[in-house]
Structures are given as structure tokens and as C-alpha cells.
XYZ file of C-alpha atoms in Angstrom:
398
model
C 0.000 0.000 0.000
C 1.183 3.593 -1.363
C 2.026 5.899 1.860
C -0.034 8.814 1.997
C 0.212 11.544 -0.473
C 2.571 9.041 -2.562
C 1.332 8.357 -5.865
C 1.733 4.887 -7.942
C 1.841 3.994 -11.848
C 1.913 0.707 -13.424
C 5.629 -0.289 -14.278
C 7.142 -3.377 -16.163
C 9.890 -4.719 -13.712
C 13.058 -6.397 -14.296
C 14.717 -7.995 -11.922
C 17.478 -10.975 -11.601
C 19.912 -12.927 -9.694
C 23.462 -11.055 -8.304
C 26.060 -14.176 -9.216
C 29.172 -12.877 -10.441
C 31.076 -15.140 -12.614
C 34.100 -13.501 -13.612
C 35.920 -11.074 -11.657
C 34.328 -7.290 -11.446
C 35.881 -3.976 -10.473
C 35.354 -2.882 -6.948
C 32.860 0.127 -8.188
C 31.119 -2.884 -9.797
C 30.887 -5.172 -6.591
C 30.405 -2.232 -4.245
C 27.397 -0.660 -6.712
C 25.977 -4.248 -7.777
C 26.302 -3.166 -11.554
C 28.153 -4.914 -14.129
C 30.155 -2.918 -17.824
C 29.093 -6.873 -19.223
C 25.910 -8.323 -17.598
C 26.774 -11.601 -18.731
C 29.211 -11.500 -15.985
C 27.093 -10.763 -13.387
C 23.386 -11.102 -14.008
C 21.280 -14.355 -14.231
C 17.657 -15.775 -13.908
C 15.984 -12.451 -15.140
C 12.342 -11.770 -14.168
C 9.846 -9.555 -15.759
C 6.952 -8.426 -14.365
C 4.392 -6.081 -13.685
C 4.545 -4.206 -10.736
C 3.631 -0.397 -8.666
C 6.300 1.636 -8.216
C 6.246 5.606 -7.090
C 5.246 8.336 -10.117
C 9.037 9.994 -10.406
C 8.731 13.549 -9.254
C 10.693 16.558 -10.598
C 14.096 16.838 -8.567
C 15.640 19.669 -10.332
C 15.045 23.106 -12.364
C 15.547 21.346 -15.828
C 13.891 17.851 -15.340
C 11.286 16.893 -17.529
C 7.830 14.641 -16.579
C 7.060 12.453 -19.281
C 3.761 10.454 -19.854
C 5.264 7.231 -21.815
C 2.795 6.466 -24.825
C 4.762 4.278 -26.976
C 8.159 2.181 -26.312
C 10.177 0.282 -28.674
C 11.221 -3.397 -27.678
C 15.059 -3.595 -29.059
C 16.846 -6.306 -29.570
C 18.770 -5.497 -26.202
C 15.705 -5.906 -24.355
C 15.384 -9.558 -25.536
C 18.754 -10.319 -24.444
C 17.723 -9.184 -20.617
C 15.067 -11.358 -21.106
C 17.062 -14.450 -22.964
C 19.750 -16.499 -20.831
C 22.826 -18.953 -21.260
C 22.947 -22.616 -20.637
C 23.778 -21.296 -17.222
C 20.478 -19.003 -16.825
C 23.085 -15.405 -17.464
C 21.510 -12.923 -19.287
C 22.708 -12.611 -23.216
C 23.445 -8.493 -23.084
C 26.898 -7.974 -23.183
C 26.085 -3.878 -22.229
C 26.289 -2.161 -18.775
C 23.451 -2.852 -16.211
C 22.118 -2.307 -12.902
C 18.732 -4.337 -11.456
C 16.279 -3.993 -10.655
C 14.994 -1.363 -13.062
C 12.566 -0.546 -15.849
C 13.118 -1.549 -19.105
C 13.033 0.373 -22.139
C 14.965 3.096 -24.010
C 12.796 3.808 -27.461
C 10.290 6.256 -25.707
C 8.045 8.718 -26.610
C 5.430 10.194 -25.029
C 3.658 13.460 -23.813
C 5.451 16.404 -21.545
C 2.793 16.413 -18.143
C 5.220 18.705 -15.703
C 8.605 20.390 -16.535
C 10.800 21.950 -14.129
C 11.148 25.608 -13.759
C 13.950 26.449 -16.126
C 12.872 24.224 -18.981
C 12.386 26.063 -22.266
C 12.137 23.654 -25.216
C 8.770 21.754 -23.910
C 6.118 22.236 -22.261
C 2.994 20.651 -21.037
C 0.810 18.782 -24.254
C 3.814 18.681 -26.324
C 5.238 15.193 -27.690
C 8.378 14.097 -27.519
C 11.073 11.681 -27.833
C 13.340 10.766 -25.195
C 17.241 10.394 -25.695
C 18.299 7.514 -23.201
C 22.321 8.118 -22.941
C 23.375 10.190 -20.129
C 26.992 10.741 -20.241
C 29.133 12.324 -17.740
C 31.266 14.752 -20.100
C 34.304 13.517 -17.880
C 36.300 10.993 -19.528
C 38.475 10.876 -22.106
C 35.347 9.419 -24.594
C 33.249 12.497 -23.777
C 36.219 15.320 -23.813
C 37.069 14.075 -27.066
C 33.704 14.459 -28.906
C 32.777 11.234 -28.242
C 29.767 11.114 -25.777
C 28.369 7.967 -27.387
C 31.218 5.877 -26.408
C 31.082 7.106 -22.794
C 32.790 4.592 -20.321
C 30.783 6.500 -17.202
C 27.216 6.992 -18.810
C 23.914 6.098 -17.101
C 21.860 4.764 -19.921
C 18.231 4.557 -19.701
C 16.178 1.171 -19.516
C 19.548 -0.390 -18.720
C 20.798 1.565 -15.228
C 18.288 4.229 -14.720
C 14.579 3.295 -15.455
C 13.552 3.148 -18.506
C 9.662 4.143 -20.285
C 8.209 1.011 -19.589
C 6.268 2.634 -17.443
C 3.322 5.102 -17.110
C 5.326 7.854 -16.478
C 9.619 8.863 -17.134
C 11.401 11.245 -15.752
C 14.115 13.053 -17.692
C 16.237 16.123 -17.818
C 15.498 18.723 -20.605
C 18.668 18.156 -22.866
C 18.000 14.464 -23.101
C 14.207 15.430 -24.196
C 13.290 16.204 -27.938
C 10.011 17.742 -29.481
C 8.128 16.175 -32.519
C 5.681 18.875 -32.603
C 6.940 18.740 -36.228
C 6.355 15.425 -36.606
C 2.832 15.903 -35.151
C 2.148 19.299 -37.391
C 2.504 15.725 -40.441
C 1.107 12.847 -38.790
C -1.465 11.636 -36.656
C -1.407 11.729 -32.645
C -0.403 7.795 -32.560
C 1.588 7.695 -35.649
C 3.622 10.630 -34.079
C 4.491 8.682 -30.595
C 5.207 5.755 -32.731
C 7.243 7.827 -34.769
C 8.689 9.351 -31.627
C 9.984 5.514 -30.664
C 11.394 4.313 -33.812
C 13.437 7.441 -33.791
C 15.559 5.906 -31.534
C 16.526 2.757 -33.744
C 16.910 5.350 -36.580
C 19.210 7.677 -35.051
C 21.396 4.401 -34.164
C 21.385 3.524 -37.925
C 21.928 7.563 -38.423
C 24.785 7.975 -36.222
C 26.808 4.745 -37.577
C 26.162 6.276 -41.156
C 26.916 9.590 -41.403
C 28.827 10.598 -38.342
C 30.904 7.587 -37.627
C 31.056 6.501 -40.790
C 31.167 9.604 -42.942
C 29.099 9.195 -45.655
C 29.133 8.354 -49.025
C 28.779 9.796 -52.042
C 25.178 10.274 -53.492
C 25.112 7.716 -56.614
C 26.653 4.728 -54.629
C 25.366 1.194 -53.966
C 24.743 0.231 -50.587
C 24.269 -3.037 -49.163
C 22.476 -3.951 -45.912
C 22.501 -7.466 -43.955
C 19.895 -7.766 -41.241
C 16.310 -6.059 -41.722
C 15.814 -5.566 -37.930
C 14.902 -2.297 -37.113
C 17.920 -0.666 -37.091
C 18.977 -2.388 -40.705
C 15.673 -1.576 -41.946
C 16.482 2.246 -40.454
C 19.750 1.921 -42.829
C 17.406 1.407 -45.707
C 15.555 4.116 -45.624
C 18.164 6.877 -44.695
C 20.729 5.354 -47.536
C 17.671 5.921 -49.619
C 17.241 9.322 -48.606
C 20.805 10.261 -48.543
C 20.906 9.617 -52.560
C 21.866 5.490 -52.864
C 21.420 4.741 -56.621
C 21.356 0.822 -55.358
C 20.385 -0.120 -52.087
C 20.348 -4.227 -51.749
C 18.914 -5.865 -48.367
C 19.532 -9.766 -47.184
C 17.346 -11.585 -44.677
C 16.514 -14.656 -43.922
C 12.807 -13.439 -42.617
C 10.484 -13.330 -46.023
C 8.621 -10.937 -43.760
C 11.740 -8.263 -43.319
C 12.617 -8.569 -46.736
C 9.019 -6.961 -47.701
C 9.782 -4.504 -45.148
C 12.767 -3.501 -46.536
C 11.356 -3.153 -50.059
C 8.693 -1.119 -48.786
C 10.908 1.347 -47.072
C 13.384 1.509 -49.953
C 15.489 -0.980 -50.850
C 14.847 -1.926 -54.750
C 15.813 -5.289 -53.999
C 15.500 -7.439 -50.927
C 16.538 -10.934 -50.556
C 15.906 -14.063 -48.316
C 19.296 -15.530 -47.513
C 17.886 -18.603 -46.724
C 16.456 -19.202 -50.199
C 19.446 -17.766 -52.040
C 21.299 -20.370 -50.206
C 18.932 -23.162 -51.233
C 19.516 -21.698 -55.060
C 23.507 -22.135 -54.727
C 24.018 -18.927 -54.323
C 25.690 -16.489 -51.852
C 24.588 -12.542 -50.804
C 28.026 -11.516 -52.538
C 27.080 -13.339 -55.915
C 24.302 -11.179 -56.267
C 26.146 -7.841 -54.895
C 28.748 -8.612 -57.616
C 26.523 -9.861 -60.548
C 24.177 -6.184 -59.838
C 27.681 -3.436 -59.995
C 29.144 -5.960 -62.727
C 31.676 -7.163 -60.218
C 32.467 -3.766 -58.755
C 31.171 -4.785 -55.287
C 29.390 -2.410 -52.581
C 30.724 1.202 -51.541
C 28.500 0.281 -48.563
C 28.034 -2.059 -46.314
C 26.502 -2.370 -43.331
C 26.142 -5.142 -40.519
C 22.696 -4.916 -38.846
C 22.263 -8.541 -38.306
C 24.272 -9.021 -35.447
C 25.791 -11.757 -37.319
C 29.346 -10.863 -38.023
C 30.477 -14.228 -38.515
C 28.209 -14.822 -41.483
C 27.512 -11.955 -42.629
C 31.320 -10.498 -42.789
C 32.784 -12.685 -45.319
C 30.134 -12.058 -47.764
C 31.080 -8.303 -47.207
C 34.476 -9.163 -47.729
C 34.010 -10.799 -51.120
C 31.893 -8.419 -52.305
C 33.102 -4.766 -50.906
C 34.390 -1.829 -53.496
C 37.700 -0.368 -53.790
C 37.780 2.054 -50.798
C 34.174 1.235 -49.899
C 32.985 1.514 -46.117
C 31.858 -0.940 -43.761
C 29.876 -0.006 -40.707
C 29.084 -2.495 -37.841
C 25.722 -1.520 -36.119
C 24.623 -5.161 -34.928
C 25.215 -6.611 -31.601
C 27.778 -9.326 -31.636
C 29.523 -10.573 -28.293
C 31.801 -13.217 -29.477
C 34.750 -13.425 -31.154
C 34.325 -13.127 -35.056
C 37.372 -13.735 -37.426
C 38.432 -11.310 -40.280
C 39.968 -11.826 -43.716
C 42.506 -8.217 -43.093
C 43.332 -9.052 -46.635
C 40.585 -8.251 -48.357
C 40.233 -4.595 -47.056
C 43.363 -4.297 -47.449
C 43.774 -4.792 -51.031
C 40.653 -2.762 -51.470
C 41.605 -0.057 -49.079
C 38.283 -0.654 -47.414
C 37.537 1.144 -43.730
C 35.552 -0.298 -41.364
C 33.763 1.813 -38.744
C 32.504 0.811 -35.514
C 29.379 2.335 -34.026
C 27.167 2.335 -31.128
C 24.389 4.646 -29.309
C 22.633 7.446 -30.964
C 23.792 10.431 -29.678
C 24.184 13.533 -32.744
C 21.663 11.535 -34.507
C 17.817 11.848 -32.752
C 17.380 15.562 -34.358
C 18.147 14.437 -37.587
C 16.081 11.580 -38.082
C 13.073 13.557 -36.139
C 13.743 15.929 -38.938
C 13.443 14.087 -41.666
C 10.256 12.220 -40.523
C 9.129 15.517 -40.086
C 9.867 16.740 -43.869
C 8.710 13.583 -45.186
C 11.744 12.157 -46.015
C 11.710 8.737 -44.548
C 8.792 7.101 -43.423
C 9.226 3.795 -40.812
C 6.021 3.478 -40.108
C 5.328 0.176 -42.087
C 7.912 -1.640 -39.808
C 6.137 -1.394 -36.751
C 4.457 -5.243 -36.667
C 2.916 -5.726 -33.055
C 1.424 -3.519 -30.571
C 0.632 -4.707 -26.882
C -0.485 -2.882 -23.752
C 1.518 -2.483 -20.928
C 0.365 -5.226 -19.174
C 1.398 -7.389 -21.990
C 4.822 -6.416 -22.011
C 5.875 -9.740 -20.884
C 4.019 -11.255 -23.672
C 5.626 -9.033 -25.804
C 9.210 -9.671 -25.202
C 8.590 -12.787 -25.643
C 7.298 -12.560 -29.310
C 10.293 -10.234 -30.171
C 12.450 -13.103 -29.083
C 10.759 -15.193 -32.023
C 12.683 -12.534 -34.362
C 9.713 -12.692 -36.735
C 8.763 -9.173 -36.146
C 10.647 -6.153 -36.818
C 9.423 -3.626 -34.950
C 7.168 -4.454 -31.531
C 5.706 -1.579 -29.377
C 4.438 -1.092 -26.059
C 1.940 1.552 -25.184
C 1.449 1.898 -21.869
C -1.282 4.932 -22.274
C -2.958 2.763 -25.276
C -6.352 4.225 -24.463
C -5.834 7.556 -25.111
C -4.200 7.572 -28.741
């Protein structure tokens, strides 16, 4: 029972079992938080529970009613476990907490020196905090930062009625709203998050490319399918998709590719994703190519057959094992390969273009489920049949 004056929301819970396996750092031990929470964390739980509506603590924090919440593939791997019951996410965390860092939702209370929202508006929520302390972060690298509190995975996250975040980590979509409906803009608002992943591994990672090239993309998740549309957009004369989901291949067809392909059925054709990257630039290969499957160790040496002369590759999937490399072949073809994680630089961007029309990600959105499913609905992202699964825990009202 809530104490007096205390009021209580609906929350998806995550909790799990403390069982190091490996050694930690003292700050680890000493916090209960581990960088790799396959070290640390086993037997996960999920579940619905009460926990206190987050009030404002400071001048520039933001109340945020959560509306809709992307389930990412990281989320699956704090649900997911090993042979010995440890959670699959190689990333930092810190249970119990609430999942969930694609949020959007509407602005309910902001602090008193908060000037970018107010009240009504929609938004999007950025999930990295990042101390601006270490080297990462002094260096123009706040998405790599080795001290950052990152939302659904050490702070709570939006699975939850209510979030509470500080004003820089907030963005509007009344622009996005001033295009779309109410719902379609919240959804919007949460696939944002994927996008500006794909965004930020593209353009300011990976630098670019020049308008006319052919790109190649190998996993039509979210984030891949993200990559489809914004090498669209950013002037791809080619853009070539692999699967091995019929289902995601659509997807990625309908969101821009011109030609998407089942792996799966290639393979049963005696063929390879590089055979048909070479046979479509007459053997020239791909100026890029990006990893979205999460995996490398397939996915990498048809990229390495089938890459460009100085073309880029740019890892965006989530791969925690070891994965071997042919150096030679981007050697002799003076390829780069770029490394990329988080989204920060990338949110306003891809909240931009939504806004001018310019990608549309709407079709990849597959499942909805209410809060109270959100158990249910982990659980049929783990299928990987979907691509894009939302929870809205304020379903009613949009």
C-alpha cells in the first residue's frame, strides 16, 4: 500500500539474480552493476509491478507520460539467458529497473527552467546520459562514454506510465505531429531511436558516401531496416537488403530498398549474398556495407568478397563473441571499417526528416501490446519474426 500523499503507476519490472562469474571492479561489486551483464546477471524476471510516479528533482527535469516504447533487440537479451540461466546483453546494467529506451510520449510537468517543452507537447526521449568527464566524452565522443547512465539499462527506462528526464536528453516532434497523426507521431517518436542508431553509424561515424553509390544492408531488424531508408534518402542509386525473414525482406522493399533478398532461399539456389552484390555493380562490389544482423560471422565474409575499392563498412549489430576477419581483403581494397554504437548527434536528424517527409518507418512497426502485456511481448520479439514491436502503456488515449 502507497504511503499517503505518494502516488503509484503501473511499471514493467526487471529484476534478476546477483552471481558474479568472472571477476568485477570494486565500483562494480560495491554498486551491484556490471560494464558486461553476462558477468554478473542471471535468472531475469519480468513483471508487472507499482512503483512511485518519479517527481521533478531539479530546475531542468522533464515529466514524461510514456505512450509508446520500442522493444530492441537489447531488451530480448535481458530477457534471454545462457545454458547457465546469465543474461545474453553484453552492455552495462544495474537491477532492478525498468526496461526500455525507445520512448516517446507526452510532456505532463517540466521543471522551472525548462524552455524547449512544455505541457501537451510530444516528444522523444534520448536515453544516454553521459558524464562529459572521460576521455570518450572530452574528445567528442559522448556515445562511447565509459561513465554513462543509460536509460532502460541503469536508470529506469519508459516502460512505465510515467519517465522522468532532464530537458537536454528530451526532444520535441511537434513537427512530426504538425505531419502525422497523434499515434503515428508517438510511434514515430519511438522508432526514432533505432533510426538515429542507424543515423549515427552512417553519417557521423562513418562519414558518408557519395550520393550515386550502392549500398548493401545485412539484417532487416529495425535498425537495418532504419539503414534502408536513410541510404535511400541520402541519394543510394542501389540499395540491396539480405534476410533470412520473407517478412523483413518486404519490409525492406517497402521502405526503400529496390531489392531485398531471403538468404535462406538464395542459399537453397547455390548462391551467396556476394554473388548477387557482384553480378548487380558488374563485379564492382558495394561502396556500402553495413552489418545490422548481429551476425558478423556470417555476414562479414560475404562483405568481404563483395566490398568496393575504398568502400565503407559499418558495424551496427550486436555481436559478443569473437568473429574472425579476412585483413586481406580490405586491405587490397583499401576498405575502412567503422565501428558504431548509441545514438547520440543523430535523434534531431532523423526527427527531422520524418518531419519533412523524407523517410517514413512506419510500415515496420508489426505488433502492438499494452503495458500489461509487455511480458508477452518480449517474448514474441524473441521469435525474431517481427521487426518492430511496441508497447503503449497509455494505449487508451491515442
Amino acid at each position: 500500500m502507497a504511503a499517503e500523499g505518494v502516488e503509484l503507476m503501473r511499471a514493467v519490472v526487471i529484476n534478476g539474480e546477483w552471481a558474479p562469474r568472472r571477476e568485477l571492479s570494486p565500483e562494480e561489486v560495491a554498486g551491484r552493476w556490471a560494464r558486461d551483464a553476462t558477468a554478473a546477471w542471471r535468472e531475469p524476471t519480468w513483471t508487472l509491478d507499482e512503483r512511485e510516479v518519479p517527481r521533478l528533482a531539479g530546475p531542468y527535469d522533464v515529466l514524461v507520460r510514456s505512450k509508446a516504447v520500442g522493444i530492441c533487440g537489447s531488451d530480448v537479451h535481458l530477457y534471454e539467458t545462457d545454458d547457465e540461466g546469465y543474461v545474453l546483453l553484453p552492455y552495462r546494467v544495474r537491477l532492478p529497473l525498468v526496461p526500455g529506451h525507445e520512448i516517446a510520449g507526452e510532456v505532463v510537468e517540466v521543471g522551472a527552467e525548462v524552455r524547449s517543452v512544455r505541457p501537451g507537447d510530444p516528444v522523444a526521449v534520448q536515453t544516454l546520459h553521459y558524464c562529459g568527464r572521460c576521455g570518450a566524452c572530452r574528445s567528442g565522443l559522448p556515445g562511447h562514454c565509459v561513465d554513462a547512465e543509460d536509460r532502460g539499462f541503469t536508470i529506469d527506462g519508459g516502460m512505465a506510465e510515467f519517465v522522468l528526464s532532464r530537458e537536454s536528453n528530451v526532444r520535441s516532434l511537434a513537427a512530426v505531429r504538425e505531419r502525422y497523426s497523434e499515434r503515428d507521431t508517438y510511434e514515430i517518436g519511438a522508432l526514432c531511436e533505432p533510426a538515429s542508431v542507424a543515423y549515427v553509424g552512417l553519417f557521423l561515424r562513418g562519414g558518408g558516401f557519395r550520393p550515386g553509390g550502392v549500398a548493401t544492408v545485412h539484417g532487416c531488424g529495425p535498425i537495418g531496416l532504419a539503414s534502408v531508408s536513410l541510404l535511400r534518402a541520402a541519394g543510394a542509386a542501389k540499395v540491396m537488403a539480405f534476410d533470412t525473414q520473407p517478412a523483413r525482406c518486404e519490409l525492406a522493399e517497402r521502405v526503400g530498398a529496390d531489392a531485398a533478398y531471403d538468404v535462406n532461399k538464395l542459399r537453397g539456389d547455390g548462391m551467396r549474398p556476394s554473388d548477387v552484390v557482384l553480378e548487380q555493380t558488374s563485379g564492382e562490389g558495394a561502396d556500402v556495407c553495413v552489418e545490422a544482423a548481429g551476425a558478423a560471422a556470417a555476414v562479414l565474409p560475404e562483405i568481404e568478397r563483395s566490398i568496393s575499392v575504398g568502400g565503407k563498412v559499418v558495424l551496427l549489430g550486436s555481436e559478443s563473441g569473437a568473429v574472425p576477419m579476412q585483413t586481406m581483403a580490405y586491405m587490397l581494397r583499401g576498405a575502412r571499417v567503422y565501428g558504431s554504437i548509441g545514438n547520440i548527434g543523430g535523434l534531431d536528424p532523423v526527427i527531422a526528416l520524418h518531419a519533412a517527409g523524407r523517410i517514413d518507418l512506419r510500415p515496420i512497426v508489426t505488433a502492438r501490446f499494452d503495458l500489461a502485456a509487455a511480458t508477452d511481448a518480449v517474448r514474441q520479439a524473441s521469435l525474431r519474426q517481427d521487426a518492430k514491436i511496441l508497447v503503449m502503456p497509455d494505449r487508451g488515449s491515442i
